[in-house]
């Protein structure tokens, strides 16, 4: 189990440097966007989503700053949600929220969450849950605003 934890730790560090989707916010034409802050940690994100005519996520872009968990989460989210329908994305966000609130009782599946399973362990640290959730809440809000 500790080998798996080390792997997840590595994924989080790498993704927090990679920051997929970061810097694309300013140039995007978004169907919805959202600004979210996590004052307890100082994390902040502005995220835009572009939903196409078939209700699929065509593009996600964001800008922000914060701890490595919040930035890794935004990067993993951007990767995971590309090409998903609005409904699929909202279901995944709901499932992720349930997992994050489970205090380590629920684990994300690789089938549903891909590399974002690396965030599963965060649910054991109540103080960090908002860090992991920040970009997901921003996408949820942006998707609701994208309703047509
Ligand atoms: Zn944080």
Tab-separated table of C-alpha atoms and ligand atoms in Angstrom:
chain	number	residue	atom	x	y	z
A	1	UNK	CA	0.000	0.000	0.000
A	2	UNK	CA	2.810	2.435	0.781
A	3	UNK	CA	4.181	1.920	-2.752
A	4	UNK	CA	0.841	3.053	-4.126
A	5	UNK	CA	0.803	6.085	-1.802
A	6	UNK	CA	4.295	7.019	-3.034
A	7	UNK	CA	3.089	6.753	-6.626
A	8	UNK	CA	0.082	8.989	-5.901
A	9	UNK	CA	2.359	11.483	-4.155
A	10	UNK	CA	4.577	11.538	-7.246
A	11	UNK	CA	1.562	12.102	-9.536
A	12	UNK	CA	0.408	15.047	-7.380
A	13	UNK	CA	3.865	16.674	-7.403
A	14	UNK	CA	4.243	16.192	-11.174
A	15	UNK	CA	0.747	17.485	-11.943
A	16	UNK	CA	1.229	20.516	-9.679
A	17	UNK	CA	4.191	21.430	-11.918
A	18	UNK	CA	2.473	20.458	-15.187
A	19	UNK	CA	-0.666	22.553	-14.480
A	20	UNK	CA	-2.583	21.401	-17.583
A	21	UNK	CA	-5.032	24.067	-18.691
A	22	UNK	CA	-3.239	26.846	-16.813
A	23	UNK	CA	-2.672	29.966	-18.888
A	24	UNK	CA	-5.393	29.095	-21.388
A	25	UNK	CA	-8.059	31.104	-19.575
A	26	UNK	CA	-7.291	34.532	-21.029
A	27	UNK	CA	-7.496	33.355	-24.657
A	28	UNK	CA	-10.588	31.161	-24.422
A	29	UNK	CA	-14.140	31.779	-25.561
A	30	UNK	CA	-16.063	30.208	-22.716
A	31	UNK	CA	-19.700	29.177	-22.487
A	32	UNK	CA	-19.346	29.377	-18.709
A	33	UNK	CA	-16.773	30.430	-16.169
A	34	UNK	CA	-16.322	30.590	-12.428
A	35	UNK	CA	-14.060	32.141	-9.819
A	36	UNK	CA	-13.498	30.224	-6.579
A	37	UNK	CA	-11.344	30.858	-3.533
A	38	UNK	CA	-10.334	28.696	-0.613
A	39	UNK	CA	-9.486	31.262	2.075
A	40	UNK	CA	-8.284	28.716	4.653
A	41	UNK	CA	-5.360	27.765	2.388
A	42	UNK	CA	-5.136	30.752	0.035
A	43	UNK	CA	-5.977	28.789	-3.125
A	44	UNK	CA	-7.663	30.663	-5.944
A	45	UNK	CA	-8.853	29.702	-9.420
A	46	UNK	CA	-10.705	31.244	-12.337
A	47	UNK	CA	-11.872	28.520	-14.698
A	48	UNK	CA	-13.610	28.630	-18.050
A	49	UNK	CA	-15.306	25.811	-19.929
A	50	UNK	CA	-16.408	25.610	-23.523
A	51	UNK	CA	-19.326	23.250	-24.152
A	52	UNK	CA	-20.064	22.500	-27.808
A	53	UNK	CA	-23.470	22.074	-29.548
A	54	UNK	CA	-23.508	18.337	-28.636
A	55	UNK	CA	-23.108	19.221	-24.946
A	56	UNK	CA	-19.513	17.961	-24.849
A	57	UNK	CA	-16.650	19.715	-23.096
A	58	UNK	CA	-14.478	20.998	-25.897
A	59	UNK	CA	-12.029	22.960	-23.810
A	60	UNK	CA	-11.140	23.911	-20.241
A	61	UNK	CA	-8.793	26.736	-19.302
A	62	UNK	CA	-7.904	28.278	-15.976
A	63	UNK	CA	-5.613	30.593	-14.122
A	64	UNK	CA	-4.885	30.576	-10.449
A	65	UNK	CA	-2.475	29.880	-7.694
A	66	UNK	CA	-2.376	27.813	-4.571
A	67	UNK	CA	-0.930	24.777	-2.848
A	68	UNK	CA	0.305	21.763	-4.789
A	69	UNK	CA	-2.888	19.767	-4.085
A	70	UNK	CA	-5.147	22.489	-5.525
A	71	UNK	CA	-2.957	22.967	-8.598
A	72	UNK	CA	-2.511	19.219	-9.192
A	73	UNK	CA	-6.266	18.777	-8.853
A	74	UNK	CA	-6.989	21.480	-11.462
A	75	UNK	CA	-4.474	19.867	-13.821
A	76	UNK	CA	-5.925	16.358	-13.351
A	77	UNK	CA	-9.465	17.705	-13.734
A	78	UNK	CA	-8.604	19.412	-17.032
A	79	UNK	CA	-7.173	16.151	-18.376
A	80	UNK	CA	-10.062	13.989	-17.110
A	81	UNK	CA	-12.976	16.136	-18.306
A	82	UNK	CA	-11.821	16.780	-21.869
A	83	UNK	CA	-14.492	15.377	-24.256
A	84	UNK	CA	-16.942	14.358	-21.514
A	85	UNK	CA	-20.594	15.378	-21.859
A	86	UNK	CA	-21.939	17.958	-19.442
A	87	UNK	CA	-24.027	15.269	-17.709
A	88	UNK	CA	-21.068	12.876	-17.374
A	89	UNK	CA	-18.917	15.662	-15.971
A	90	UNK	CA	-21.519	16.728	-13.407
A	91	UNK	CA	-21.947	13.094	-12.282
A	92	UNK	CA	-18.194	12.692	-11.839
A	93	UNK	CA	-18.003	15.928	-9.852
A	94	UNK	CA	-20.808	14.689	-7.567
A	95	UNK	CA	-19.046	11.361	-7.090
A	96	UNK	CA	-15.738	13.108	-6.376
A	97	UNK	CA	-17.430	15.297	-3.747
A	98	UNK	CA	-18.888	12.185	-2.019
A	99	UNK	CA	-15.436	10.557	-2.008
A	100	UNK	CA	-13.759	13.705	-0.659
A	101	UNK	CA	-16.301	13.922	2.172
A	102	UNK	CA	-15.910	10.230	3.074
A	103	UNK	CA	-12.875	10.698	5.384
A	104	UNK	CA	-11.016	7.902	3.657
A	105	UNK	CA	-13.981	5.513	3.536
A	106	UNK	CA	-14.449	5.704	-0.244
A	107	UNK	CA	-11.835	5.386	-2.987
A	108	UNK	CA	-12.163	6.664	-6.563
A	109	UNK	CA	-12.006	4.020	-9.312
A	110	UNK	CA	-9.414	4.194	-12.087
A	111	UNK	CA	-12.191	3.430	-14.634
A	112	UNK	CA	-14.044	6.637	-13.717
A	113	UNK	CA	-11.252	8.939	-12.608
A	114	UNK	CA	-8.080	7.900	-14.450
A	115	UNK	CA	-4.963	9.553	-13.001
A	116	UNK	CA	-7.167	11.659	-10.710
A	117	UNK	CA	-7.392	8.596	-8.398
A	118	UNK	CA	-4.144	10.013	-7.004
A	119	UNK	CA	-6.306	12.586	-5.172
A	120	UNK	CA	-8.306	9.890	-3.344
A	121	UNK	CA	-6.054	9.907	-0.273
A	122	UNK	CA	-6.764	13.607	0.326
A	123	UNK	CA	-10.179	12.637	1.779
A	124	UNK	CA	-8.395	11.489	4.960
A	125	UNK	CA	-7.197	15.057	5.600
A	126	UNK	CA	-10.270	17.184	6.283
A	127	UNK	CA	-8.260	20.428	6.103
A	128	UNK	CA	-7.105	19.656	2.551
A	129	UNK	CA	-10.426	18.531	1.052
A	130	UNK	CA	-11.302	22.079	-0.042
A	131	UNK	CA	-7.933	22.330	-1.805
A	132	UNK	CA	-8.743	19.251	-3.892
A	133	UNK	CA	-12.380	20.312	-4.472
A	134	UNK	CA	-11.722	23.923	-5.542
A	135	UNK	CA	-11.329	23.417	-9.309
A	136	UNK	CA	-14.116	20.793	-9.362
A	137	UNK	CA	-16.528	23.266	-7.746
A	138	UNK	CA	-15.411	25.881	-10.291
A	139	UNK	CA	-16.118	23.504	-13.195
A	140	UNK	CA	-19.496	22.539	-11.715
A	141	UNK	CA	-20.479	26.214	-11.474
A	142	UNK	CA	-19.155	26.943	-14.995
A	143	UNK	CA	-21.110	23.979	-16.413
A	144	UNK	CA	-24.333	25.177	-14.785
A	145	UNK	CA	-23.750	28.570	-16.387
A	146	UNK	CA	-23.206	26.823	-19.756
A	147	UNK	CA	-26.762	25.456	-19.802
A	148	UNK	CA	-28.566	26.392	-22.966
B	1	LIG	ZN1	-4.690	24.403	-0.670
